[in-house]
Amino acid sequence: MKTAISYPTEGAMGKTGTWRVFRPSIDIGKCIKCWRCWIFCPDAAISKGEYPVIDYEYCKGCGICANECPVNAIEMGREEK
Amino acid sequence: MIVIDTANHISALAAKMARARVIAAYPITPQTTVVEKLAEYVESGELDAEFIRVESEHSAMTACIAAEAMGVRTFTATASHGLLLMHEMLHWAGLARLPIVMVNVNRAIGPGWNIWSDANDSMAQRDTGWLHFYCSSNQEVYDSIIMAYKIAESQEVMLPAMICYDGFILSHTSMPVEVPEQSKIDEFLPEFKPAWKIDVENPITHGNIVEPHYYARIRYDMQVAMERAKKIIEEVGEEWGKKFGRDYGLVQEYKCEDADYVILTMASMAAEAKVAVDELRNKGEKVGLVNLRTHRPMPFERLKYDKIIVIERAVSFGLGGIVYNELKGRVPELYGFIAGIGGMDVSYRDIERMYELAKEGKDGWYPIEVK
């Protein structure tokens, strides 16, 4: 039986971080460690360290984390080449 | 046990006895009482299933797809415009190889608004990768639904199945139906074992982008499964016959052995044609009947007759009769009648008349072009 099944692996679509136009950066001084950014990141590009850690190899810069952050600790800045 | 009830209530009973676990359906005439009865079963606790109320038939099919993808047996029912609204998701269910079983109560498509029987709704879904079965009695409705689960869920098939029967002619007509004990049905129909499923312990992605080379293989695999389904339909029909005394297969033949002409029709017209065959035989005509209960896969192997008269309740505009054209070139002498459109009554006398017309070399829309 054949149907369209694939097994998720890290980086199956390549280094999607290169797609990024806006780059999120976390101000750990403001971060309250609620982990909403970690929950909402659609690419699982945020991991749990002492504070949230963004994996810039795969973060596409969608900005959902910045939108969800209740204390505005994540800022989206234009990606520098 | 003999139950006297309508095909719609019998459908609900069959879905219950097949132990469907998720039912998502939207009511539409003439299917409504299927959904009402199932809601009643779930409400009373007689049926241990999740009943999902939806805002459209598109959503009903989507909910069934999602549930089936979790490895759960599902059931839905629809008719006419409801089926047409499902069209996109019917393809989806087929390509995802999810053996959903659905009842479609054949009803005409508007405008003009018409709630009577017409097979153009299901005929328009014939290329979606679903198995298509047509029933000529309430007993066949019951038997076909239970068998459809076994056929669709066979590891060699894994395709969804549509059980079609005429609106009102069957859907709202009470007939005696022999219903086996639940334990016998459980014996016949084992628990559903999915070919793939969504499982948090073993994450997969289903339905993401597929390159042309792989996509073509997925489609080819469906065609191969349809061909394999022919064998499974015959086997399951035979097993049903051994267990419950009513034999089924891809087609049902009646007095065909010595027949010069064979009338080929489907659904309730096949029941009527049986009467016509008896009447014609009394007059000395050597005529038989093939009830085409399976339309997909198309059982060409079982239709090897020299002279076939097709009578069908559907049309492909700009082509003509659908079954007629599918058989064209495969039968030495083929006649095609389009009859019963929009619920026009087709009695055994009409069928006798069509037989006489065919013998004169005439066919077409009955009784509009030829009568």
XYZ file of C-alpha atoms in Angstrom:
452
model
C 0.000 0.000 0.000
C 1.481 3.321 -1.075
C 0.472 6.722 0.208
C 2.278 9.981 0.985
C 3.940 9.207 4.328
C 7.208 10.685 5.520
C 9.027 10.460 8.813
C 10.031 13.769 10.374
C 13.772 14.321 10.694
C 15.687 17.432 11.638
C 16.471 19.520 8.579
C 14.475 17.407 6.114
C 13.762 20.592 4.156
C 17.366 21.879 4.335
C 18.653 24.864 6.301
C 15.379 26.813 6.406
C 17.088 29.573 8.412
C 18.290 30.994 5.087
C 14.667 31.912 4.282
C 14.608 34.408 7.162
C 13.940 38.107 6.485
C 13.323 39.122 10.120
C 15.420 37.760 12.947
C 13.995 37.234 16.433
C 16.229 38.080 19.362
C 15.351 37.419 22.989
C 16.050 39.947 25.743
C 16.695 37.568 28.612
C 16.425 40.482 31.026
C 12.696 40.683 30.201
C 12.045 36.925 29.731
C 9.810 35.393 32.422
C 10.362 31.799 31.177
C 6.674 31.184 30.455
C 7.767 29.103 27.414
C 4.962 30.338 25.181
C 7.507 30.925 22.397
C 8.694 27.325 22.775
C 5.107 26.029 22.589
C 4.070 28.144 19.613
C 7.157 27.877 17.381
C 5.785 25.986 14.337
C 9.234 24.739 13.350
C 10.357 23.587 16.817
C 13.304 25.940 16.353
C 13.179 27.069 19.988
C 14.578 24.782 22.643
C 14.596 24.947 26.421
C 17.802 26.065 27.991
C 18.013 28.201 31.098
C 16.170 30.629 28.819
C 14.633 29.906 25.399
C 17.302 29.211 22.767
C 16.587 29.960 19.108
C 18.141 27.683 16.485
C 18.956 30.157 13.707
C 19.829 27.320 11.280
C 16.112 26.488 11.038
C 14.223 29.558 12.346
C 12.374 31.002 9.318
C 11.709 34.293 11.115
C 7.912 34.006 11.065
C 7.620 36.111 14.228
C 5.001 33.987 15.981
C 7.237 33.829 19.080
C 7.481 37.637 19.218
C 3.725 37.914 18.742
C 2.997 35.437 21.520
C 5.512 36.722 24.059
C 3.424 38.288 26.882
C 6.253 40.630 28.013
C 7.574 41.712 24.591
C 10.940 40.136 25.279
C 11.380 39.043 21.645
C 12.204 41.660 19.054
C 12.095 41.096 15.293
C 14.898 42.923 13.550
C 15.694 42.945 9.826
C 18.144 40.185 8.956
C 21.617 41.548 8.136
C 23.381 39.877 5.226
C -33.992 -12.075 13.190
C -36.272 -10.490 10.576
C -36.525 -6.709 10.758
C -39.025 -4.767 8.667
C -37.664 -1.307 8.064
C -36.566 1.287 5.513
C -33.199 1.121 3.748
C -32.128 4.233 5.679
C -32.804 2.645 9.073
C -31.221 -0.577 7.847
C -28.091 1.414 6.883
C -27.881 2.861 10.387
C -28.340 -0.611 11.861
C -25.576 -2.019 9.635
C -23.173 0.794 10.630
C -23.961 0.093 14.283
C -23.429 -3.656 13.902
C -20.179 -3.036 11.997
C -19.142 -1.148 15.149
C -18.307 2.180 13.512
C -16.554 4.265 16.163
C -16.828 7.718 14.635
C -19.821 8.993 12.696
C -19.737 12.420 11.087
C -22.666 13.266 8.884
C -24.828 16.122 7.708
C -28.506 15.518 7.008
C -29.877 15.832 3.462
C -33.024 14.459 1.850
C -33.439 11.516 1.257
C -30.600 10.411 3.545
C -31.745 12.273 6.707
C -33.215 9.329 8.586
C -29.869 7.454 8.398
C -28.282 10.242 10.444
C -31.264 10.582 12.771
C -31.237 6.884 13.570
C -27.483 6.850 14.206
C -27.772 9.907 16.468
C -30.466 8.023 18.365
C -28.232 4.951 18.743
C -25.355 7.073 20.062
C -27.632 9.092 22.369
C -29.185 5.973 23.899
C -25.776 4.344 24.363
C -26.709 1.452 22.064
C -23.787 2.444 19.875
C -20.466 3.314 21.481
C -19.344 5.919 18.964
C -18.395 9.559 18.718
C -21.066 11.429 16.763
C -19.545 14.544 15.206
C -22.017 17.197 14.115
C -20.637 19.205 11.216
C -21.612 22.291 9.248
C -21.311 20.678 5.800
C -20.720 17.436 3.952
C -17.204 18.594 3.083
C -16.527 18.728 6.820
C -18.281 15.394 7.396
C -15.892 13.675 5.007
C -12.929 15.572 6.480
C -13.861 14.453 10.001
C -14.145 10.841 8.799
C -10.753 11.126 7.106
C -9.152 12.461 10.294
C -10.730 9.773 12.469
C -9.895 7.001 10.034
C -6.302 8.286 9.914
C -6.199 7.684 13.677
C -6.998 4.038 12.959
C -10.701 4.201 13.809
C -13.597 2.695 11.840
C -15.891 5.419 10.534
C -19.241 5.813 8.803
C -21.044 8.614 7.031
C -24.004 9.009 4.716
C -25.061 11.598 2.193
C -26.936 12.218 -1.056
C -26.938 14.374 -4.166
C -25.624 17.909 -3.514
C -24.078 16.719 -0.263
C -22.023 14.134 -2.122
C -21.003 16.739 -4.688
C -19.812 19.042 -1.911
C -17.643 16.178 -0.612
C -15.980 15.690 -3.982
C -12.582 17.154 -3.052
C -12.340 15.095 0.119
C -13.485 11.928 -1.664
C -10.301 12.118 -3.715
C -8.406 12.786 -0.502
C -9.804 9.676 1.214
C -8.947 7.563 -1.820
C -5.391 8.815 -2.195
C -4.812 8.506 1.565
C -6.006 4.878 1.277
C -8.476 5.251 4.139
C -11.207 2.562 4.035
C -14.116 4.803 5.045
C -17.554 3.331 4.346
C -20.255 5.733 3.225
C -23.856 5.414 2.148
C -25.012 7.553 -0.746
C -28.744 7.677 -1.289
C -29.004 8.399 -5.001
C -30.879 11.618 -5.685
C -31.099 14.004 -8.635
C -29.023 17.178 -8.812
C -30.633 20.628 -9.134
C -31.706 22.848 -10.745
C -34.677 22.148 -11.191
C -34.984 21.061 -7.637
C -35.650 17.334 -7.485
C -35.384 14.957 -4.547
C -36.123 11.759 -6.461
C -33.773 8.984 -7.451
C -31.046 9.580 -10.018
C -27.569 8.056 -10.074
C -25.728 11.029 -11.550
C -24.556 12.105 -8.071
C -22.518 8.950 -7.419
C -21.647 8.405 -11.085
C -19.938 11.809 -11.013
C -17.663 10.431 -8.223
C -16.574 7.343 -10.097
C -12.983 8.540 -10.614
C -12.260 9.355 -6.965
C -10.731 5.989 -6.055
C -13.754 4.732 -4.113
C -15.265 1.281 -4.482
C -18.824 1.781 -5.741
C -21.615 -0.645 -4.866
C -25.285 -0.383 -5.885
C -28.096 -2.142 -4.025
C -31.421 -3.381 -5.339
C -33.118 -4.220 -2.005
C -32.908 -3.342 1.691
C -31.386 -6.760 2.357
C -28.631 -5.947 -0.109
C -28.109 -2.616 1.647
C -27.532 -4.342 4.981
C -25.317 -7.084 3.563
C -23.344 -4.701 1.333
C -22.465 -2.285 4.154
C -21.036 -5.002 6.401
C -19.206 -6.620 3.477
C -17.918 -3.208 2.338
C -16.002 -2.782 5.593
C -14.327 -6.134 5.137
C -13.484 -5.450 1.479
C -12.320 -1.855 1.987
C -10.224 -2.725 5.052
C -8.540 -5.703 3.371
C -4.771 -5.135 3.370
C -4.863 -5.876 -0.355
C -7.397 -3.112 -1.007
C -7.331 -0.232 1.523
C -9.738 1.941 -0.438
C -12.925 3.697 0.717
C -16.310 2.269 -0.256
C -19.565 3.906 -1.290
C -22.854 2.017 -0.940
C -25.505 3.505 -3.219
C -29.262 2.942 -3.318
C -32.220 4.781 -4.811
C -33.763 7.655 -2.903
C -37.308 6.916 -1.679
C -37.643 3.760 -3.817
C -35.477 2.068 -1.175
C -34.525 4.762 1.324
C -38.083 5.267 2.606
C -39.592 1.878 1.777
C -39.915 -0.776 4.458
C -38.933 -4.292 3.491
C -38.165 -7.406 5.494
C -34.446 -7.811 6.137
C -32.761 -10.763 7.765
C -30.331 -9.451 10.367
C -27.782 -11.898 11.804
C -26.809 -11.881 15.474
C -24.168 -9.356 16.539
C -21.776 -12.168 17.507
C -21.970 -13.585 13.965
C -21.198 -10.165 12.489
C -18.256 -9.742 14.886
C -16.972 -13.119 13.741
C -17.281 -12.088 10.102
C -15.858 -8.593 10.486
C -12.716 -8.436 12.614
C -11.414 -5.252 14.205
C -10.026 -2.633 11.848
C -6.259 -2.857 11.362
C -5.111 0.330 9.615
C -2.330 0.297 7.026
C -0.992 3.526 8.521
C -2.083 5.789 11.325
C -1.335 8.994 13.117
C 0.242 8.079 16.414
C 2.015 10.437 18.827
C 4.352 7.615 19.880
C 5.491 7.160 16.287
C 5.204 10.520 14.538
C 4.704 10.642 10.781
C 3.803 13.297 8.266
C 1.057 12.349 5.841
C 0.160 14.091 2.623
C 3.053 16.512 2.259
C 4.701 17.361 -1.048
C 5.426 14.370 -3.291
C 7.560 14.503 -6.423
C 5.918 13.469 -9.743
C 7.784 10.164 -9.857
C 6.445 9.116 -6.417
C 3.003 10.613 -7.000
C 2.567 8.533 -10.151
C 3.465 5.410 -8.179
C 0.892 6.218 -5.483
C -1.775 6.559 -8.167
C -0.668 3.397 -9.939
C -0.868 1.535 -6.646
C -4.540 2.570 -6.364
C -5.289 1.142 -9.787
C -3.589 -2.127 -8.819
C -5.560 -2.203 -5.545
C -8.807 -1.702 -7.490
C -7.930 -4.690 -9.659
C -7.104 -6.758 -6.535
C -10.418 -5.649 -5.019
C -12.240 -7.677 -7.692
C -10.916 -10.896 -6.174
C -11.597 -9.710 -2.619
C -15.194 -8.707 -3.472
C -15.849 -12.196 -4.873
C -14.200 -13.882 -1.864
C -15.991 -11.792 0.751
C -19.299 -12.266 -1.122
C -18.775 -16.013 -1.133
C -17.892 -16.051 2.579
C -21.054 -14.047 3.310
C -23.031 -16.603 1.311
C -21.582 -19.508 3.304
C -22.256 -17.801 6.642
C -25.600 -16.136 5.973
C -27.040 -17.907 2.924
C -26.987 -15.022 0.462
C -24.245 -15.159 -2.160
C -22.728 -11.992 -3.520
C -20.000 -11.069 -5.947
C -19.092 -8.377 -8.428
C -22.363 -8.969 -10.273
C -25.532 -10.991 -9.764
C -26.715 -13.026 -12.717
C -30.287 -14.173 -13.262
C -31.279 -16.644 -15.993
C -28.187 -15.796 -18.054
C -26.989 -19.336 -18.896
C -28.966 -19.768 -22.145
C -29.861 -16.104 -22.731
C -29.593 -14.533 -26.186
C -29.890 -11.045 -24.698
C -28.731 -9.911 -21.269
C -30.250 -6.856 -19.595
C -27.616 -5.067 -17.528
C -28.793 -2.583 -14.936
C -28.167 -1.535 -11.359
C -29.788 -0.583 -8.058
C -33.595 -0.832 -7.776
C -34.000 -1.086 -11.560
C -32.293 -4.485 -11.264
C -35.093 -5.693 -8.956
C -37.657 -4.456 -11.476
C -35.716 -6.038 -14.357
C -35.954 -9.421 -12.638
C -39.729 -9.206 -12.965
C -39.336 -8.146 -16.606
C -37.064 -11.139 -17.300
C -39.659 -13.513 -15.808
C -42.416 -11.927 -17.882
C -40.333 -12.119 -21.067
C -39.336 -15.716 -20.332
C -43.059 -16.562 -20.010
C -43.448 -15.200 -23.524
C -40.622 -17.463 -24.710
C -37.896 -14.807 -24.915
C -34.408 -16.043 -24.014
C -33.336 -13.142 -21.870
C -31.291 -12.825 -18.699
C -30.307 -10.158 -16.201
C -26.995 -8.929 -14.849
C -27.289 -6.774 -11.753
C -24.131 -4.672 -11.855
C -23.755 -4.317 -8.085
C -20.118 -3.247 -8.376
C -19.398 -0.294 -10.636
C -15.862 0.384 -9.378
C -13.877 -1.718 -9.906
C -15.645 -2.350 -13.213
C -16.053 -6.142 -13.519
C -15.488 -6.505 -17.272
C -14.467 -10.152 -16.727
C -17.994 -10.943 -15.563
C -19.685 -9.220 -18.505
C -18.684 -11.494 -21.347
C -21.975 -11.680 -23.218
C -22.638 -11.244 -26.932
C -25.719 -9.045 -26.625
C -26.133 -6.647 -23.724
C -28.893 -4.099 -23.157
C -27.726 -1.484 -20.652
C -30.383 0.460 -18.743
C -29.000 3.215 -16.531
C -30.251 6.132 -14.473
C -27.384 8.524 -15.284
C -25.815 10.357 -18.196
C -22.519 11.947 -19.139
C -23.492 14.955 -21.218
C -21.807 14.914 -24.602
C -21.043 11.217 -24.269
C -24.284 9.439 -23.311
C -24.850 6.509 -20.997
C -21.892 6.026 -18.665
C -21.943 2.264 -18.180
C -22.956 1.897 -21.828
C -19.865 3.792 -22.975
C -17.608 1.913 -20.572
C -18.732 -1.321 -22.223
C -18.606 -0.036 -25.791
C -16.083 -1.981 -27.851
C -16.059 -4.855 -25.356
C -19.442 -6.336 -26.259
C -20.222 -7.463 -29.835
C -23.791 -6.142 -29.739
C -24.504 -3.396 -27.220
C -27.634 -1.297 -26.657
C -27.899 1.579 -24.232
C -30.962 3.126 -22.608
C -31.014 6.135 -20.323
C -34.115 5.780 -18.180
C -35.491 6.850 -14.832
C -33.728 10.232 -14.818
C -34.897 12.505 -12.007
C -36.869 9.664 -10.463
C -38.999 8.830 -13.508
C -40.698 5.549 -12.754
C -39.235 2.548 -14.579
C -41.588 -0.397 -14.249
C -41.017 -3.932 -15.467
C -43.264 -3.054 -18.425
C -40.884 -0.245 -19.403
C -37.975 -2.688 -19.207
C -39.870 -5.175 -21.385
C -40.465 -2.357 -23.863
C -36.755 -1.425 -23.889
C -35.926 -5.047 -24.583
C -38.323 -5.029 -27.553
C -36.814 -1.759 -28.835
C -33.304 -3.205 -28.598
C -34.423 -6.237 -30.582
C -35.563 -3.773 -33.274
C -32.096 -2.213 -33.139
C -33.214 0.949 -31.319
C -31.851 2.554 -28.152
C -31.408 5.991 -26.515
C -33.261 8.092 -23.916
C -36.389 6.274 -22.808
C -39.184 7.359 -23.245
C -38.011 10.717 -24.652
C -36.111 9.614 -27.774
C -37.512 6.122 -28.094
C -40.650 4.661 -26.570
